[in-house]
Coordinates of N, CA and C in Angstrom, one line a residue:
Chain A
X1 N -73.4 -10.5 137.8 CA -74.2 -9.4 138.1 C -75.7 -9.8 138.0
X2 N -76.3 -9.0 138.5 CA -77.6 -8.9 138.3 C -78.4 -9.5 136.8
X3 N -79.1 -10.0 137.0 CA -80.2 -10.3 135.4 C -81.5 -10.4 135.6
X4 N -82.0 -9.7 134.3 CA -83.2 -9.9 134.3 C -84.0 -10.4 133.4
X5 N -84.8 -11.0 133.2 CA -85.3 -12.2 132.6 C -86.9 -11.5 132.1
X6 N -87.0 -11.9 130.7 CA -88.5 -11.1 130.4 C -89.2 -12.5 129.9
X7 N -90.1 -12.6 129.9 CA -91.4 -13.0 128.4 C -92.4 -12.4 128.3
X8 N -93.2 -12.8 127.7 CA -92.3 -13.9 126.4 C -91.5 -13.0 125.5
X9 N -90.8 -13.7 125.1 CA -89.6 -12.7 123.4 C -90.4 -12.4 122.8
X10 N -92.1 -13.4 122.2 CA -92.7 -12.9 121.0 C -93.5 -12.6 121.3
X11 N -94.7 -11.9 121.1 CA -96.4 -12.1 121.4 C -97.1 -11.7 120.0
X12 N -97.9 -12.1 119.2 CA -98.9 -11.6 118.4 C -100.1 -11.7 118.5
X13 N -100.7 -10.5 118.6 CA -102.2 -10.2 119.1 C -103.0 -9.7 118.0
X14 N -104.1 -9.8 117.8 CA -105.3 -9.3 116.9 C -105.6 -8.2 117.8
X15 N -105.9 -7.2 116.9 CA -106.2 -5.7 117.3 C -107.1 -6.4 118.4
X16 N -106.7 -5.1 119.3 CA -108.4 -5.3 120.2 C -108.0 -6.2 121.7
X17 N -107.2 -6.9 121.5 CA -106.6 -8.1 122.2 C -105.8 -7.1 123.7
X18 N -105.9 -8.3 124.7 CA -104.8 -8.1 125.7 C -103.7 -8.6 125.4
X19 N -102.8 -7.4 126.2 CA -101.6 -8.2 126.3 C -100.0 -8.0 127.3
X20 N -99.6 -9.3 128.0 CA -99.0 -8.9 129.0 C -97.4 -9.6 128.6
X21 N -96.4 -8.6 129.2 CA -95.0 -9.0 129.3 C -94.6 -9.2 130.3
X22 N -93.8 -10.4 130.9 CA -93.2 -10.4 132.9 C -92.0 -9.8 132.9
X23 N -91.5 -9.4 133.8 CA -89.8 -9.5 133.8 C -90.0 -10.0 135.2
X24 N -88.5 -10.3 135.7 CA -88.2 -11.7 136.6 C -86.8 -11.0 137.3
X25 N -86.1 -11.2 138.7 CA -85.2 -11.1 138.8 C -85.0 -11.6 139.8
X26 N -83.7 -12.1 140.3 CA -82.9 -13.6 141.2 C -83.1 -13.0 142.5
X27 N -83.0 -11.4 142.2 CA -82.5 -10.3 143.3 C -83.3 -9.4 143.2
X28 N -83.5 -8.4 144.4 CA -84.2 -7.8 145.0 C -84.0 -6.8 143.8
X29 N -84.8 -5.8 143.6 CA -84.2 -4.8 142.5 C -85.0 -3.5 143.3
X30 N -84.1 -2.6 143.6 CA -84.2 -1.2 143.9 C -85.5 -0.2 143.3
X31 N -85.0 -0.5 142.3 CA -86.6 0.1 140.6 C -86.5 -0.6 139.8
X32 N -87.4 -1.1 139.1 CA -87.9 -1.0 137.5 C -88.3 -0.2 136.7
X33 N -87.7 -0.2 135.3 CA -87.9 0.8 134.8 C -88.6 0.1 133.3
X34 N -89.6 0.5 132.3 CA -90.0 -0.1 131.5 C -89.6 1.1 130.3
X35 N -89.3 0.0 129.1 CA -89.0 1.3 128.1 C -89.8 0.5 126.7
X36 N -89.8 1.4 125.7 CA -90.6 0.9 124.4 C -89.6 1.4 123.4
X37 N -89.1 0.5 122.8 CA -88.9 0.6 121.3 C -89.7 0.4 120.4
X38 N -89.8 1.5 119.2 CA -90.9 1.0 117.9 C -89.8 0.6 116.5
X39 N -90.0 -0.4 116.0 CA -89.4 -0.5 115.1 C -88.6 0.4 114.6
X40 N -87.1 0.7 114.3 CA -86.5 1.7 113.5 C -86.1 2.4 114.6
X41 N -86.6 2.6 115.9 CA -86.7 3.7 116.7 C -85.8 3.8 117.7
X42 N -85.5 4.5 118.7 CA -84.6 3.8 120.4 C -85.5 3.8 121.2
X43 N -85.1 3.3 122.6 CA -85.4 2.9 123.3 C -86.2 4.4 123.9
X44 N -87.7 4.3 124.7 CA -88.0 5.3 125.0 C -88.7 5.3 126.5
X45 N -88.2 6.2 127.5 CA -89.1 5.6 128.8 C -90.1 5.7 129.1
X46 N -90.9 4.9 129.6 CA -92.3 4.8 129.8 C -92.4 5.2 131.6
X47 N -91.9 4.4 131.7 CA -92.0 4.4 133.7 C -91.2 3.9 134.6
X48 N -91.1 4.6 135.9 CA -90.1 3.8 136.7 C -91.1 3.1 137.5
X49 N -90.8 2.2 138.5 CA -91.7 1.7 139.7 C -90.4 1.6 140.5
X50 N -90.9 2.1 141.8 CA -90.0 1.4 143.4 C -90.7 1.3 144.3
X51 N -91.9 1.2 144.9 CA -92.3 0.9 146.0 C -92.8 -0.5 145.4
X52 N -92.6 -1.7 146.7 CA -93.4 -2.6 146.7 C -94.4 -2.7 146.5
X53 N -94.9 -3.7 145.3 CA -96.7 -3.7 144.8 C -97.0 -2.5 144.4
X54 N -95.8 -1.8 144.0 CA -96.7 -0.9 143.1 C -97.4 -0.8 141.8
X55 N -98.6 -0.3 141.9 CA -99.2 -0.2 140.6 C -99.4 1.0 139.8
X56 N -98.9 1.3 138.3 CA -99.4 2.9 137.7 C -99.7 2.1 136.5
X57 N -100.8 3.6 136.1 CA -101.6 3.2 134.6 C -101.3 4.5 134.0
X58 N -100.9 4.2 132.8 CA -101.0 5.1 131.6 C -101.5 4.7 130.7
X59 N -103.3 5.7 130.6 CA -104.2 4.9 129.6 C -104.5 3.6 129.4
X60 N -104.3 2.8 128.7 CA -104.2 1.4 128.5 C -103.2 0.7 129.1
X61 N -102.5 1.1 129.4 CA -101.2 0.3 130.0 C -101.1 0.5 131.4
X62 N -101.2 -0.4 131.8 CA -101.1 -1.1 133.6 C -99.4 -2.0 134.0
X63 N -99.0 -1.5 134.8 CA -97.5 -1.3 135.4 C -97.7 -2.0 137.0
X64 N -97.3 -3.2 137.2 CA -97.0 -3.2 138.3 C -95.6 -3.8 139.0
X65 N -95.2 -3.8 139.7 CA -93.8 -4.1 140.9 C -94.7 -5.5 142.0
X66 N -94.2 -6.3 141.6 CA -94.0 -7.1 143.1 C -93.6 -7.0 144.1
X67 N -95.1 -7.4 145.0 CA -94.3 -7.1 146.4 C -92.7 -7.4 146.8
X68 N -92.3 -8.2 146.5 CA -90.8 -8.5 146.7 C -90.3 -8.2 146.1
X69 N -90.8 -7.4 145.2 CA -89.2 -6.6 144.2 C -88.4 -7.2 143.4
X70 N -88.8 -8.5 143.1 CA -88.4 -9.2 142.6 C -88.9 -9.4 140.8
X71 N -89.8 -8.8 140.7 CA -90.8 -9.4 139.1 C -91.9 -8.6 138.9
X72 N -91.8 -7.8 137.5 CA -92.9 -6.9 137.3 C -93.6 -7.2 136.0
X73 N -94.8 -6.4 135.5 CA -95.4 -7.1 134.6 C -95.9 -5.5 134.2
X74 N -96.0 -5.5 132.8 CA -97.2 -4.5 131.6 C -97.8 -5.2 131.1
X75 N -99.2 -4.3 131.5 CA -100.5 -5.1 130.7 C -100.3 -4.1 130.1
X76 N -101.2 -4.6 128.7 CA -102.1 -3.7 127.9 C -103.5 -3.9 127.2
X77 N -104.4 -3.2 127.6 CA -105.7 -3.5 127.7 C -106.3 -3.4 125.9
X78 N -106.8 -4.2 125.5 CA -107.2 -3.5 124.6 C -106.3 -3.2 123.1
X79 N -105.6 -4.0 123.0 CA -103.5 -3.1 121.9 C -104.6 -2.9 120.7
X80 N -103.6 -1.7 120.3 CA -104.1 -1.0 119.0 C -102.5 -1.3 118.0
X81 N -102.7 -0.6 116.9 CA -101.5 -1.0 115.9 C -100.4 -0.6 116.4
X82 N -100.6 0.9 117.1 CA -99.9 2.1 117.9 C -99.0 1.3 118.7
X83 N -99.6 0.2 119.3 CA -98.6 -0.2 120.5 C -97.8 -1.1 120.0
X84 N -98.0 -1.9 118.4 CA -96.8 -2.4 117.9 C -94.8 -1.9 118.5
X85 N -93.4 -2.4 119.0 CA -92.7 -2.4 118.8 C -92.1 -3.3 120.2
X86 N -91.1 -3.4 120.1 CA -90.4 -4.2 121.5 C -90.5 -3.0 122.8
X87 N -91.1 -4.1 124.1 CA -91.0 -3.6 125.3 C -89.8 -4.1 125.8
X88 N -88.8 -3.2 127.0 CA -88.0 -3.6 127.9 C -88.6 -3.2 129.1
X89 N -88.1 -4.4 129.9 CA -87.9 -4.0 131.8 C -86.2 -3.5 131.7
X90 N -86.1 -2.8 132.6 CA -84.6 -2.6 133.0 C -84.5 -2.7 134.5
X91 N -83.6 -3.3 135.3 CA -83.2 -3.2 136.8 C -81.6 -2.8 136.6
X92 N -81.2 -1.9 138.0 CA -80.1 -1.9 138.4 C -78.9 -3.3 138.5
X93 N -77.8 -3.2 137.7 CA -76.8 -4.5 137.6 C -75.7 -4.1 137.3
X94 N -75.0 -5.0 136.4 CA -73.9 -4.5 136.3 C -72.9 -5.1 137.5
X95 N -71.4 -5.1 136.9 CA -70.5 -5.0 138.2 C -70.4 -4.3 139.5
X96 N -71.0 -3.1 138.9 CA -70.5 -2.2 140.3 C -72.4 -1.7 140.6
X97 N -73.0 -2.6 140.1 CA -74.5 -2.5 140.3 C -75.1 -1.3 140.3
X98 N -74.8 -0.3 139.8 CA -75.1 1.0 139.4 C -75.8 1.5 137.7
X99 N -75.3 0.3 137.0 CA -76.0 0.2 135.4 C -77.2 0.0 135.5
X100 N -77.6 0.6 134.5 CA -78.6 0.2 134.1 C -79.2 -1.3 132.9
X101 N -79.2 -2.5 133.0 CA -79.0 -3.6 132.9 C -80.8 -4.0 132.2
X102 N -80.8 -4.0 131.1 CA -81.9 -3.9 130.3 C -82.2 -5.8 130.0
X103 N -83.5 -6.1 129.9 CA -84.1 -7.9 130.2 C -83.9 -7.8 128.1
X104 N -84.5 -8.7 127.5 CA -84.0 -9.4 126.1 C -85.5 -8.8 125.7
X105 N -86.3 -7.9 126.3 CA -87.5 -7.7 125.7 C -88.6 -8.7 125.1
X106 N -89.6 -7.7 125.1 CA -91.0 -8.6 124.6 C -91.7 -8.3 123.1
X107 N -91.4 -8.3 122.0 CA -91.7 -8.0 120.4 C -93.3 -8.1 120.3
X108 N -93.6 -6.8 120.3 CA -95.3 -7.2 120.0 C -95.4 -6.6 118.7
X109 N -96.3 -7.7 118.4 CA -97.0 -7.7 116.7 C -98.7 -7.6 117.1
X110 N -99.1 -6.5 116.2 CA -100.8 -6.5 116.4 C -101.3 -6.3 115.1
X111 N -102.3 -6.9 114.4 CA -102.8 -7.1 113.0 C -103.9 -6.9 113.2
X112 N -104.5 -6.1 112.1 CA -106.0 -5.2 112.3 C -106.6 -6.3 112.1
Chain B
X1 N -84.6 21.8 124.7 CA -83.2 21.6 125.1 C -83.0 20.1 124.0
X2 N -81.8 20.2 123.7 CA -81.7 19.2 122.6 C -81.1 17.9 123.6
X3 N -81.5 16.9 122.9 CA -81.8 15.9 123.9 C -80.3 15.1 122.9
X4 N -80.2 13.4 123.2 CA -79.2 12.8 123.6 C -78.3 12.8 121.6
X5 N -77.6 12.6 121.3 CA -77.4 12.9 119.8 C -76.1 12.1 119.5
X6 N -76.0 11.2 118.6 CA -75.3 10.5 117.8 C -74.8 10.5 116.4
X7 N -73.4 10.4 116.5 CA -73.1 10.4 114.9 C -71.9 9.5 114.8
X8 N -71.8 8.8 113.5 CA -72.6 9.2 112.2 C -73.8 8.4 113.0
X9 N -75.0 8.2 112.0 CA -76.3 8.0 112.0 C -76.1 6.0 111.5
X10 N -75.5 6.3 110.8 CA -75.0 5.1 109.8 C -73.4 4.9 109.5
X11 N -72.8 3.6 109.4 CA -71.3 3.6 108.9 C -71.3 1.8 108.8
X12 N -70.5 2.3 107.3 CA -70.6 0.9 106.6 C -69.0 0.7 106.6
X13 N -68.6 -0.1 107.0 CA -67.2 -0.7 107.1 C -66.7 -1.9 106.4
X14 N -65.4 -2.1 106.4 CA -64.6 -3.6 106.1 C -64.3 -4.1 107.3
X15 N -64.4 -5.2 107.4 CA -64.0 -5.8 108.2 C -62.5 -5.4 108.8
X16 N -61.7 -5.2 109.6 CA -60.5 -4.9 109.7 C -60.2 -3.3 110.1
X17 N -61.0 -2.6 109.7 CA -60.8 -1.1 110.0 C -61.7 -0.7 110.8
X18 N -61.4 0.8 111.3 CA -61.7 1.0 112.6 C -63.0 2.4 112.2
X19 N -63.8 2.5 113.4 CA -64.6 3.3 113.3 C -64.9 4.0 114.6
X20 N -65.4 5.2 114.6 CA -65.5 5.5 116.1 C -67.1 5.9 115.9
X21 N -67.3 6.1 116.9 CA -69.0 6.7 117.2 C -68.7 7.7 118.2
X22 N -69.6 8.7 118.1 CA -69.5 9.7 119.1 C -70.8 9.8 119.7
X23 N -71.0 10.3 121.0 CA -72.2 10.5 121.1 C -72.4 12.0 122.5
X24 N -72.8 12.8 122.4 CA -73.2 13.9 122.7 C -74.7 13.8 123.9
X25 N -74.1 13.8 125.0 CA -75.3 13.8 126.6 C -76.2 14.5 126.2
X26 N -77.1 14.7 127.1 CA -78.0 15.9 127.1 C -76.8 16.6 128.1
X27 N -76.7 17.9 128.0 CA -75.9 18.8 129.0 C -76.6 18.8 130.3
X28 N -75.1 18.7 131.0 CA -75.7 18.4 132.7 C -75.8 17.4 133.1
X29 N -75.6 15.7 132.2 CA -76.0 14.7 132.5 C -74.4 14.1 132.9
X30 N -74.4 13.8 134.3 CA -73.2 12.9 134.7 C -73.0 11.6 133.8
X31 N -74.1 10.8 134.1 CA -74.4 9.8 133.8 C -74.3 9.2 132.3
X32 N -73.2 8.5 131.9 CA -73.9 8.0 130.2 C -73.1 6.5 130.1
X33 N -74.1 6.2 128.7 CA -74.1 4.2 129.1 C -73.9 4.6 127.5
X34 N -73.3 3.0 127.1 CA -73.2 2.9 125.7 C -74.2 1.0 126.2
X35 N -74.7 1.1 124.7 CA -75.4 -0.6 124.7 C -75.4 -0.8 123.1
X36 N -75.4 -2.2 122.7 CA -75.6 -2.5 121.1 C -76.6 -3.3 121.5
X37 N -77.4 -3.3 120.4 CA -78.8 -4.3 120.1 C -78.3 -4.6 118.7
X38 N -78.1 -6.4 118.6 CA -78.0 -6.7 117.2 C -79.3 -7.5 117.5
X39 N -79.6 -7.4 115.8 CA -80.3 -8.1 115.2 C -81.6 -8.2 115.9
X40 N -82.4 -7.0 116.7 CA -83.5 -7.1 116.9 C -83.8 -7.8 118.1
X41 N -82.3 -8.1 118.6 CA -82.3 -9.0 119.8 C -82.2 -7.7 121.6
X42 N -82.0 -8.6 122.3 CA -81.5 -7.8 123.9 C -80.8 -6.4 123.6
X43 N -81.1 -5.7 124.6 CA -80.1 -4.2 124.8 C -79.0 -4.4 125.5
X44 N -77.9 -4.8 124.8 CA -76.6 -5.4 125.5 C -76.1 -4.0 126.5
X45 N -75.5 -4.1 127.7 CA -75.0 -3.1 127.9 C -73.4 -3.3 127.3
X46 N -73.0 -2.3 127.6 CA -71.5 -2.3 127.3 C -70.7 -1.4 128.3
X47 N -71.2 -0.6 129.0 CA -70.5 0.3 129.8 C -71.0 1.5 130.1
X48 N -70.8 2.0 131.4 CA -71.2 3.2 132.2 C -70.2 4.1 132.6
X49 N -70.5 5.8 132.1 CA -69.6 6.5 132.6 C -70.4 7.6 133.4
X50 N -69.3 8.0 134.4 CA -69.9 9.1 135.7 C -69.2 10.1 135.5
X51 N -69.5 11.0 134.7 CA -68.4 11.8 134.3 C -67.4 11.2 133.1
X52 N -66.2 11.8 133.7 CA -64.6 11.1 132.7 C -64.6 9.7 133.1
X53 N -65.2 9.4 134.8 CA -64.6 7.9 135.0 C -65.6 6.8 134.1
X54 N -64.7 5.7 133.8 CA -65.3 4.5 133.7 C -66.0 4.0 134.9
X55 N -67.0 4.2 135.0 CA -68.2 3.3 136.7 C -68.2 1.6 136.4
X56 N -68.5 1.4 134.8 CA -68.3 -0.1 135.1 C -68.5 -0.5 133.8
X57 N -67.1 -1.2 133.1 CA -66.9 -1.4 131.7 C -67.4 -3.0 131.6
X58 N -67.6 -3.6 132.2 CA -67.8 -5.4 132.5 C -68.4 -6.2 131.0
X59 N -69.7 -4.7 130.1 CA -69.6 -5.0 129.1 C -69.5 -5.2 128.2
X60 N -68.4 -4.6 128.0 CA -67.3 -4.5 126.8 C -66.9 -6.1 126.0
X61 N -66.9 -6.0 124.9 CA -66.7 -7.8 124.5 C -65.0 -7.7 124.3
X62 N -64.8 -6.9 124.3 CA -63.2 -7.6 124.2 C -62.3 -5.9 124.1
X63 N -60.9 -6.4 123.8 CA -60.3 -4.9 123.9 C -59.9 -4.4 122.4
X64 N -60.6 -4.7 121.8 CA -60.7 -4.1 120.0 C -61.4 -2.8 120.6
X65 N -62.3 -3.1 121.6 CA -63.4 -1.7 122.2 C -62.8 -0.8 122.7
X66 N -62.8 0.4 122.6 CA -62.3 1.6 123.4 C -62.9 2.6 123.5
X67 N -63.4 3.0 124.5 CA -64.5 4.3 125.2 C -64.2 5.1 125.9
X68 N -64.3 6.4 125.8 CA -63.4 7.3 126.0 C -64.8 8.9 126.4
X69 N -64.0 9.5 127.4 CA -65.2 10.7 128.0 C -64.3 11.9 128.4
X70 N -64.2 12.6 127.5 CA -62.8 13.8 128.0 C -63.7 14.6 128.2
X71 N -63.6 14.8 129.0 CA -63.7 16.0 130.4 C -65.2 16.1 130.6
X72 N -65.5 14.4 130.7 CA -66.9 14.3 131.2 C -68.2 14.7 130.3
X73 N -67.4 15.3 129.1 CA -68.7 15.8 128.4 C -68.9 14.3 127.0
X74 N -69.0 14.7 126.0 CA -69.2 13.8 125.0 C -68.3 12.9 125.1
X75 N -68.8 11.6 124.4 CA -68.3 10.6 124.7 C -67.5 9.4 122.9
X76 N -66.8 9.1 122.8 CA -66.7 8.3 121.9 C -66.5 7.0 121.8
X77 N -66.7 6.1 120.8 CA -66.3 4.7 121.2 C -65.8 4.2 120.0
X78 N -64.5 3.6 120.1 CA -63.6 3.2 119.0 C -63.6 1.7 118.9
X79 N -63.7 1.2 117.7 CA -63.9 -0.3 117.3 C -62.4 -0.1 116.2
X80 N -61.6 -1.1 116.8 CA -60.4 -1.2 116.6 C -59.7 -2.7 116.4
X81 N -59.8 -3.5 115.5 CA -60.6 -4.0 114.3 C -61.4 -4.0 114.1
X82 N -62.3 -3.5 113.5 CA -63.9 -4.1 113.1 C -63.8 -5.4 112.6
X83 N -64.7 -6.0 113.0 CA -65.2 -7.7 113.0 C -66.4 -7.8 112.7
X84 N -66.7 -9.1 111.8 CA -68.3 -8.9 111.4 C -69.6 -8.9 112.6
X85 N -69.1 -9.4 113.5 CA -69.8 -9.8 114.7 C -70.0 -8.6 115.7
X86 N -69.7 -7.2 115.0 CA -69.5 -6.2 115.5 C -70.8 -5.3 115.0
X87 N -71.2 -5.5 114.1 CA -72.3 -4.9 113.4 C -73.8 -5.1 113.9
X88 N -74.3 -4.0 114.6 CA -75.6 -3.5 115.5 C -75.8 -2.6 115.2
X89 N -76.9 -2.3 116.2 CA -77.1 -0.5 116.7 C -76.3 -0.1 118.1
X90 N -75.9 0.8 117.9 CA -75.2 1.0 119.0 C -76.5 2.2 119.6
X91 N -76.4 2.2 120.8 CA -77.0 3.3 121.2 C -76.3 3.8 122.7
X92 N -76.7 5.4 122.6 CA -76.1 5.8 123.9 C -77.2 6.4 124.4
X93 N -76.9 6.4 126.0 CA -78.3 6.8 126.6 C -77.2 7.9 128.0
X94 N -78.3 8.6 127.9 CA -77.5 9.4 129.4 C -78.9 10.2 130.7
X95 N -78.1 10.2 132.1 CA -79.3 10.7 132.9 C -78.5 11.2 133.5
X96 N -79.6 12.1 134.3 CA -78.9 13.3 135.4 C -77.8 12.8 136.7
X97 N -78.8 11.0 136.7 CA -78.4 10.3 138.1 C -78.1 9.3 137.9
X98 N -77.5 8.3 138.5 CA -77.8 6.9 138.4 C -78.9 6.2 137.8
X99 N -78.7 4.6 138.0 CA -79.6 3.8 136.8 C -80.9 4.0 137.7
X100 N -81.2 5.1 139.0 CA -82.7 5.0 139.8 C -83.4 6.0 138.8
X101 N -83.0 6.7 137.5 CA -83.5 7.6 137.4 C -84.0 7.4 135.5
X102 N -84.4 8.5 135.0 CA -84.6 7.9 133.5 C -83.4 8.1 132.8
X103 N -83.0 7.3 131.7 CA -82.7 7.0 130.5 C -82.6 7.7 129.3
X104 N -82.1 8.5 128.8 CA -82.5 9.3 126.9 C -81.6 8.9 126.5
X105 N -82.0 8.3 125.4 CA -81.4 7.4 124.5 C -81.4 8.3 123.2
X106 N -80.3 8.2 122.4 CA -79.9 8.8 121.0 C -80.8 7.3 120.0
X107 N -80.6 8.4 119.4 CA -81.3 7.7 118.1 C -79.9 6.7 117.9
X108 N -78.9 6.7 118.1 CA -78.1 5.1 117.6 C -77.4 5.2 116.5
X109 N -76.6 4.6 116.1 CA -75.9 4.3 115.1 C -75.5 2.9 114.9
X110 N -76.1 2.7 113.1 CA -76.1 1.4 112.8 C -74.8 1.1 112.3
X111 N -74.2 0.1 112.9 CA -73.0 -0.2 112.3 C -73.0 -1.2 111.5
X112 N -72.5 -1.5 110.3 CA -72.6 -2.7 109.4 C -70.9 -3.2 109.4
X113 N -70.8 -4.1 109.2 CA -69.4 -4.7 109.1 C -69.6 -5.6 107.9
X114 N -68.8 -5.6 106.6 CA -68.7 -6.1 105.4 C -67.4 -7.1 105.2

């Protein structure tokens, strides 16, 4: 089935700092979807994307889709302590390609 | 509206005995997925239900697993030996629609195996 591929697994940034996560996929992907876990926490949705090259911002965080639908990326401008926890991409997978099939995530650490 | 809900919260086991997890949709939600995250690692899937049916069990790690959706509403999942290699968070997530749509994930249940 489908997979999707993130990095990096770790990032550690100094407050104040940028910072970006890829996801990757072999296959065309229908949407992406980005989610945030904070330590201790579940998984929480942030955003979907489906149009090609799409771009959305929420506040500090910048979301885009490749044109080919193939690999998407979250910036974040600026990370505060707040944005400490693991990011996922998710694409449609699975056997019957209807799951929702979540990448190995991106662990961010930010130190004042 | 009370959103996606899991219990127990916590369950500490022996190796060898069985445990179930339940987990409770948002109402109205066809859609529900079970996933474990061990050890701070990937969101494993484990399986998607559309209703009562199984849509696609592929990842399930073996058949100690058993997941179960009567009458489409709440959902349980039975670990039938427990094995140390069994011990995550389990989390259940459910949507209105397919995987085009969003995700609500329960707070999870940490399983320990002893």
């Amino acid at each position: 089935g489908q997979q999707v591929m993130q990095i990096p697994q770790y990032q550690h940034v100094q407050e104040g700092e940028d910072f970006t996560t890829y996801c990757n996929s072999s296959t065309t992907l229908s949407n992406i979807q980005w989610y945030k876990q904070r330590p201790g926490g579940h998984p929480v949705f942030l955003i979907q994307l489906v149009k090609s090259g799409e771009v959305k911002k929420q506040k500090r965080l910048t979301f885009q889709f490749g044109e080919a639908k193939k690999n998407s990326s979250l910036h974040i401008t600026a990370t505060q302590t707040t944005d400490v926890g693991t990011y996922f991409c998710a694409g449609l997978g699975g056997q019957a390609g209807t799951a929702l099939i979540f990448g190995k995530g991106t662990t961010l650490s930010v130190s004042s | 509206e009370a959103g996606v809900t899991q219990f127990p919260s916590h369950s500490v086991i022996e190796k060898g005995q069985t445990v179930t997890l339940r987990c409770d949709p948002i109402s109205g939600h066809d859609n529900l997925y079970w996933y474990r995250r061990v050890m701070g690692k990937e969101i494993k899937f484990l399986l998607h239900f559309v209703k009562e049916s199984k849509q696609d069990e592929s990842g399930m790690p073996n058949n100690r697993f058993l997941a179960e959706r009567t009458g489409g509403t709440y959902s349980t999942l039975k670990v039938q030996p427990a094995e140390l290699e069994d011990s995550g968070v389990y989390f259940c997530a459910s949507s209105p629609q397919g995987g085009g749509t969003e995700a609500f994930f329960g707070q999870g249940t940490r399983l320990t195996v002893v």
